[in-house]
XYZ file of N, CA and C in Angstrom:
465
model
N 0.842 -1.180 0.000
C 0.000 0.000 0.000
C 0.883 1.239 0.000
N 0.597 2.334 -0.898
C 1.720 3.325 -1.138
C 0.526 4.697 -0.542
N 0.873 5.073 0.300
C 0.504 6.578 0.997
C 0.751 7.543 0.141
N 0.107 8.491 -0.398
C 0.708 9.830 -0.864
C 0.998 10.673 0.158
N 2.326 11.216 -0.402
C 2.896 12.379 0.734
C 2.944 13.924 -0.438
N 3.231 14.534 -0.025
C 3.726 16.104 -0.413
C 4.139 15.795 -1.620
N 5.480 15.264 -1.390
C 6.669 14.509 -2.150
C 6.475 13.631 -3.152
N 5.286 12.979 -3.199
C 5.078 11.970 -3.795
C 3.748 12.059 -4.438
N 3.348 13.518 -4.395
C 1.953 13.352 -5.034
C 1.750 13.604 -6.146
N 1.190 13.155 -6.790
C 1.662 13.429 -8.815
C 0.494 14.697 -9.302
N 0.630 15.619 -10.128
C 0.416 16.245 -10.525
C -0.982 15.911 -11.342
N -2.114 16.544 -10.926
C -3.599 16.397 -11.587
C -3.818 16.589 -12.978
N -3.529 15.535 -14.194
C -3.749 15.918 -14.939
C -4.859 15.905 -15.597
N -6.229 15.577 -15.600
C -7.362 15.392 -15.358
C -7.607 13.593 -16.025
N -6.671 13.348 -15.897
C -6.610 11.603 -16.380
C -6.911 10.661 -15.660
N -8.056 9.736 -15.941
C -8.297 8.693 -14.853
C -7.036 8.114 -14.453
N -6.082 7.705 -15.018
C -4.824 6.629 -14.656
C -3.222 7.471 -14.307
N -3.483 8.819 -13.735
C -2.607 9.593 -12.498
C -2.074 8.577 -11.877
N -0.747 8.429 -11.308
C -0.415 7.840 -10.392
C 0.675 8.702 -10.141
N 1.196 8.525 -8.541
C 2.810 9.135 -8.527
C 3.380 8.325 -9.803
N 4.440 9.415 -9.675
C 5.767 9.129 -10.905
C 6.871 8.355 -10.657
N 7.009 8.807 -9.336
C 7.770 7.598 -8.886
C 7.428 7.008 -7.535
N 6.766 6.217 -7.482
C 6.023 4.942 -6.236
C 7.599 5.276 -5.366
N 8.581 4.370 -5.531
C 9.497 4.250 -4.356
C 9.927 5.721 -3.573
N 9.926 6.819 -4.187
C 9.859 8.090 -3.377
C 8.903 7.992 -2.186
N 7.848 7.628 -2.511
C 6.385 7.441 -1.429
C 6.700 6.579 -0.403
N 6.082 6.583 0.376
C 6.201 5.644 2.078
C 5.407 4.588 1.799
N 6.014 3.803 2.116
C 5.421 2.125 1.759
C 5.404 1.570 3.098
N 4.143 1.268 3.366
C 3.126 0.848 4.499
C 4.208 -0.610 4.694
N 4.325 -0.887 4.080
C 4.715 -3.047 4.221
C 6.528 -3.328 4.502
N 7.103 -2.131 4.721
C 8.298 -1.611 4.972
C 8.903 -2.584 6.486
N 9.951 -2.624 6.828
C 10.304 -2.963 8.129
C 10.643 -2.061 8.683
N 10.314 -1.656 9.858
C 10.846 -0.728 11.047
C 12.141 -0.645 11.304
N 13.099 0.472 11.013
C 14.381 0.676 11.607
C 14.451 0.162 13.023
N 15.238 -0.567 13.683
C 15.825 -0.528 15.453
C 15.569 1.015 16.128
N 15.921 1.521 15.402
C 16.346 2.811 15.958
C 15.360 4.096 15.732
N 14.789 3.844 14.962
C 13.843 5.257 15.184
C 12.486 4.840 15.033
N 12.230 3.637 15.084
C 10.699 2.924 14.392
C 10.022 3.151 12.724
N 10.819 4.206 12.419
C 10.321 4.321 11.145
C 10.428 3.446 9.617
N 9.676 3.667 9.088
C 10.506 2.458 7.613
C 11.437 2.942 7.410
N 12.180 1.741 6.601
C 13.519 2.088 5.810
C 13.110 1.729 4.056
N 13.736 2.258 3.063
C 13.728 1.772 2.348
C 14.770 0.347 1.900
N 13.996 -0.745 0.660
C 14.484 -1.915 0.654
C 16.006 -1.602 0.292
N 16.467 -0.712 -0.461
C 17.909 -0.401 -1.073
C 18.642 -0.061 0.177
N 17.741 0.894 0.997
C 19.043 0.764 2.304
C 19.436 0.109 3.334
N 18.639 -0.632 3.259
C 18.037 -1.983 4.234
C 19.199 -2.977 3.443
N 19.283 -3.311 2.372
C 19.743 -4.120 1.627
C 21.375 -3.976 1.383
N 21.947 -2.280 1.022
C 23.244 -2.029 1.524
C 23.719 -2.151 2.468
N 23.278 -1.896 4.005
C 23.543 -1.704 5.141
C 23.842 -3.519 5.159
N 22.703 -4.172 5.397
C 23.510 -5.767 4.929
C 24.359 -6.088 4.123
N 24.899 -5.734 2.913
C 26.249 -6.042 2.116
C 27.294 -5.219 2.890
N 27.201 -4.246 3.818
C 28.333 -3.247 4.032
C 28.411 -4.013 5.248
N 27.764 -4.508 6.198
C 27.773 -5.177 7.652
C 28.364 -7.215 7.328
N 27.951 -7.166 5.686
C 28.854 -8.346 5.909
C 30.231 -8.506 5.708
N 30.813 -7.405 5.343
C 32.170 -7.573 5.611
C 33.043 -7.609 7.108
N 32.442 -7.028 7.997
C 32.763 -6.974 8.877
C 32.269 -8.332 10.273
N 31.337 -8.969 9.372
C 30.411 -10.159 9.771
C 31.444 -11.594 9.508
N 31.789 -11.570 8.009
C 32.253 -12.524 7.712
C 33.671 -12.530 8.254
N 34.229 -11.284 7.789
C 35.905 -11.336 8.388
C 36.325 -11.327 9.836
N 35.758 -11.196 10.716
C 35.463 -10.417 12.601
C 35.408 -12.371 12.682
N 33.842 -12.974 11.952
C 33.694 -14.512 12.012
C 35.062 -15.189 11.763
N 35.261 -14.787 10.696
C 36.319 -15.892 9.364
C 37.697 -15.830 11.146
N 37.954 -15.215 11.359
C 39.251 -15.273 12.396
C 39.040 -15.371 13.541
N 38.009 -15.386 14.048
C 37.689 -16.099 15.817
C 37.199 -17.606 15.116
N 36.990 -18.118 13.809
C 36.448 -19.135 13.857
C 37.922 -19.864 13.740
N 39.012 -19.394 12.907
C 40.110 -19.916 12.907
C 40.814 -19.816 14.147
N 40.943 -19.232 14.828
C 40.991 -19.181 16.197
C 40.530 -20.055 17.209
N 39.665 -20.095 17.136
C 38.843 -21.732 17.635
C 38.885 -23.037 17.285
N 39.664 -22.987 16.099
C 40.443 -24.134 15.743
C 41.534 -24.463 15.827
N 42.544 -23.600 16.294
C 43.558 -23.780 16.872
C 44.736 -22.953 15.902
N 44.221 -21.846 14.883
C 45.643 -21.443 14.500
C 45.462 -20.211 15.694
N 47.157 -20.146 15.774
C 47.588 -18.980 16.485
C 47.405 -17.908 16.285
N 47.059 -16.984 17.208
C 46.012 -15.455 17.265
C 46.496 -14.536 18.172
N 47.056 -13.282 18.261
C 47.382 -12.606 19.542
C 45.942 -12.374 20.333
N 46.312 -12.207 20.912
C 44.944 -11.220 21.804
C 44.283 -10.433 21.249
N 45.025 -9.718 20.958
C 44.637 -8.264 20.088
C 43.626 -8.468 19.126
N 43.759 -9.662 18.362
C 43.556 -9.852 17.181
C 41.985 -10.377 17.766
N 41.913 -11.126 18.629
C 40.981 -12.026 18.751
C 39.910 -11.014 19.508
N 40.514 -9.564 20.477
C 39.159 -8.567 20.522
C 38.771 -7.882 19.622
N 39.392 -7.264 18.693
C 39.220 -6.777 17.424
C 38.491 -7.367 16.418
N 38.746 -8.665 16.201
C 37.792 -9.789 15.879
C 36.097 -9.434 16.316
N 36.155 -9.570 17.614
C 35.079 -10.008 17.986
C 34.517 -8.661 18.027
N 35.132 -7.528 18.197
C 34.752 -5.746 18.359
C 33.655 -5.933 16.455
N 34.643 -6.471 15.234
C 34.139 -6.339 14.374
C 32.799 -6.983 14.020
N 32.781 -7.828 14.750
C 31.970 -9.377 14.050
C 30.465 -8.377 14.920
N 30.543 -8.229 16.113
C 29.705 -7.518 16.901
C 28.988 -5.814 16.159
N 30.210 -5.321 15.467
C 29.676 -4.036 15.119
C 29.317 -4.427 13.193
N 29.444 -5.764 13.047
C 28.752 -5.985 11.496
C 27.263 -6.312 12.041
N 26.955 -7.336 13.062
C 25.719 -7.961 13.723
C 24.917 -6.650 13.704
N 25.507 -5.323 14.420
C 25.046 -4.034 14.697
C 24.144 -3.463 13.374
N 25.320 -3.217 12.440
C 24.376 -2.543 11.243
C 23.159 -3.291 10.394
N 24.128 -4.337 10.281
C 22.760 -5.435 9.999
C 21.577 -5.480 10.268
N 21.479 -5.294 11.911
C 20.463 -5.343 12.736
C 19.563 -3.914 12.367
N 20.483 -2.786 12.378
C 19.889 -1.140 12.238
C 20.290 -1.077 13.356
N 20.884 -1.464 14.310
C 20.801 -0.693 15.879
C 21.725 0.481 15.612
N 21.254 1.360 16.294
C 22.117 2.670 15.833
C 22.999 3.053 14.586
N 22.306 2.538 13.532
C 22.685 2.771 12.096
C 23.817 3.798 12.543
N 23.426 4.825 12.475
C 24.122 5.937 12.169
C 25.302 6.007 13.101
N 26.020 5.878 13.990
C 26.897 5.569 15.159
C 27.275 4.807 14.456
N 26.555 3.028 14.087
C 27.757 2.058 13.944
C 28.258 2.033 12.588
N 27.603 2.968 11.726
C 27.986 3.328 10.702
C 28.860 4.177 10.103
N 29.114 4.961 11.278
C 30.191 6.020 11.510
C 31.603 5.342 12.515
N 31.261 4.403 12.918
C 32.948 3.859 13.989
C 33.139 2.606 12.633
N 32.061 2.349 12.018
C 32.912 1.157 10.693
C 33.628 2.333 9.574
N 33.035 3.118 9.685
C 33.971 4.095 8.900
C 35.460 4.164 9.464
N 35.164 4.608 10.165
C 36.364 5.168 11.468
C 37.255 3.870 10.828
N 36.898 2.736 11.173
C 37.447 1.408 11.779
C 38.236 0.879 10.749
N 37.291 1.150 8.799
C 38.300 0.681 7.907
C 39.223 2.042 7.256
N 39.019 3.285 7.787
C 40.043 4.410 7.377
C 41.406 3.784 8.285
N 41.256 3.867 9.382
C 42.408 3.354 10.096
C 43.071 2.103 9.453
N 42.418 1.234 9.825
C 42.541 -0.334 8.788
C 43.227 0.229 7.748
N 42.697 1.012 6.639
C 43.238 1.609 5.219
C 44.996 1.628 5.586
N 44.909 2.908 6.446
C 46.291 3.564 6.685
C 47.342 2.766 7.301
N 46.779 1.987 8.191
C 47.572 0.996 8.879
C 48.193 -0.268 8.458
N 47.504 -0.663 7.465
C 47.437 -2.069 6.853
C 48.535 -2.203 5.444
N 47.804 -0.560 4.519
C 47.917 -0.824 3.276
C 48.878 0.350 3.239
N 50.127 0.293 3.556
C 50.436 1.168 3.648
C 51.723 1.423 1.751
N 50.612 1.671 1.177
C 51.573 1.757 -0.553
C 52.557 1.993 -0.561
N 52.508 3.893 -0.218
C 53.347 4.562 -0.332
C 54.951 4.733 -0.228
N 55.268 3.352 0.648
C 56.548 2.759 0.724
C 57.155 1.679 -0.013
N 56.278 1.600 -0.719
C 56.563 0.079 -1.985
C 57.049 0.425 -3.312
N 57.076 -0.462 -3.816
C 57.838 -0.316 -5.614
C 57.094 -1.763 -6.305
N 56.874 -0.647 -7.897
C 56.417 -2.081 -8.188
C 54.941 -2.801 -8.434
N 54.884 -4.114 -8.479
C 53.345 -5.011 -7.861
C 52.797 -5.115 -7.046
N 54.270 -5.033 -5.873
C 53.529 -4.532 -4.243
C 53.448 -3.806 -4.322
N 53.684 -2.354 -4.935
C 52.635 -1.127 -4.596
C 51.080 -1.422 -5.056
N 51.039 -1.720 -6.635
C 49.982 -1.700 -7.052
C 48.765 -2.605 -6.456
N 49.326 -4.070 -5.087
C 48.478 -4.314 -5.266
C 47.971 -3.739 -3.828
N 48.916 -3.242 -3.079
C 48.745 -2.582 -1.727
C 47.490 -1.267 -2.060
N 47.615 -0.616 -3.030
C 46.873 0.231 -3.411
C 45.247 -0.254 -3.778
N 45.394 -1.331 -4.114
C 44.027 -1.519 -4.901
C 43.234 -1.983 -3.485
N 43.968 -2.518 -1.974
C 43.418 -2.776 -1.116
C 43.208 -2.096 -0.224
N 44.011 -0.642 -0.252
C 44.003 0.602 0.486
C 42.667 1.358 -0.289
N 42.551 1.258 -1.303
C 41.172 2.015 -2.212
C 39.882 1.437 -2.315
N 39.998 -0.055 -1.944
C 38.907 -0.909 -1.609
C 38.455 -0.657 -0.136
N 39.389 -0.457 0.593
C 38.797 -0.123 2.309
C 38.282 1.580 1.826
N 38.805 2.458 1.013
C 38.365 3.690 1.154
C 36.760 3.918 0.416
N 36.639 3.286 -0.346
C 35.357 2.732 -0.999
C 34.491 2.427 -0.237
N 34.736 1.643 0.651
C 33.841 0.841 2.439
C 33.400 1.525 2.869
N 34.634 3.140 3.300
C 34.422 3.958 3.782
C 33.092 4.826 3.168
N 33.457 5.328 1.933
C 32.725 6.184 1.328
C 31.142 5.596 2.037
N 31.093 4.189 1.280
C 29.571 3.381 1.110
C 29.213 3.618 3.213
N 30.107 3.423 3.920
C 29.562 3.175 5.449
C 28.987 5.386 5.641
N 29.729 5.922 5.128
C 29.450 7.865 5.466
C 28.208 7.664 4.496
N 28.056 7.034 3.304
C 26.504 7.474 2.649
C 25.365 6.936 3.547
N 26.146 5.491 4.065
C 24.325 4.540 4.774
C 24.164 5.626 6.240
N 25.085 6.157 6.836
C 25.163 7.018 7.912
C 24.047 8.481 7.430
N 23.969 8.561 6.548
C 23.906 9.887 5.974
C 22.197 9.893 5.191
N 21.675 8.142 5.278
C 20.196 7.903 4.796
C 19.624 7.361 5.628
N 19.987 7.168 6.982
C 19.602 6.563 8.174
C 18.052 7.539 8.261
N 16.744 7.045 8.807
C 15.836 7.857 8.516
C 15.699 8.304 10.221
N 15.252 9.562 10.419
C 15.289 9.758 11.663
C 15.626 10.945 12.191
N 15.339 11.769 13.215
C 15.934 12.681 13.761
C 17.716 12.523 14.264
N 18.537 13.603 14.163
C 20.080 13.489 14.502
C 20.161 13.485 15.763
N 20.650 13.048 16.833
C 20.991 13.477 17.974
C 21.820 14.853 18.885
């Protein structure tokens, strides 16, 4: 069921078969409730926020599960792990979209700088250090847009 809003109301042209112009602009009754503000979300951001939360789902998993099998892990590795696997569960979920969408930012800029560090290489290892330093900055970009369509009042 599609509500007309302001936004979404199509222009009277005296034609029986008017409809909005574009339906997905409009508020769709059959929507799921954000965690966080009760309101709908749309399916596209609902649907990114899950591809952007499984990276941090699968990889946070992929190394406490190897970990639990017995390859060797510092400490470090194994809260960081579990910090990630916990803050992918997060966006997934919607719980505080916008927060956990903003410290996964945070989380792969650092990651970026720390990890991939090019700028000291020559070569194939630069190029391929780069393509994995520009893939975390990409993460980034995609985690500041889902932060930025979160529906809801700001705090």
């Amino acid at each position: 069921m599609i509500r007309e809003t302001p936004a979404c109301r199509p222009k009277r042209l005296n034609l029986p078969f008017t409809r909005p112009p574009f339906p997905a602009a409009c508020h769709h009754d059959n929507l799921a409730p954000s965690f966080t503000t009760g309101t709908a979300m749309k399916p596209e951001i609902r649907i990114a926020s899950w591809l952007l939360a499984s990276v941090f789902v699968v990889m946070g998993g992929y190394r406490l599960w190897h970990a639990f099998h017995g390859v060797p892990t510092a400490n470090a590795t194994l809260v960081f792990s579990a910090g990630e696997l916990l803050l992918g569960i997060a966006i997934a979920a919607g719980w505080r979209l916008r927060a956990m969408a903003l410290l996964g930012a945070l989380l792969m800029l650092v990651d970026a700088v720390l990890s991939y560090r090019f700028w000291i290489l020559q070569g194939n290892a630069q190029a391929t250090q780069l393509l994995h330093f520009m893939k975390n900055i990409g993460l980034v970009g995609g985690l500041f847009l889902l932060s930025s369509l979160v529906v809801g009042k700001r705090r």
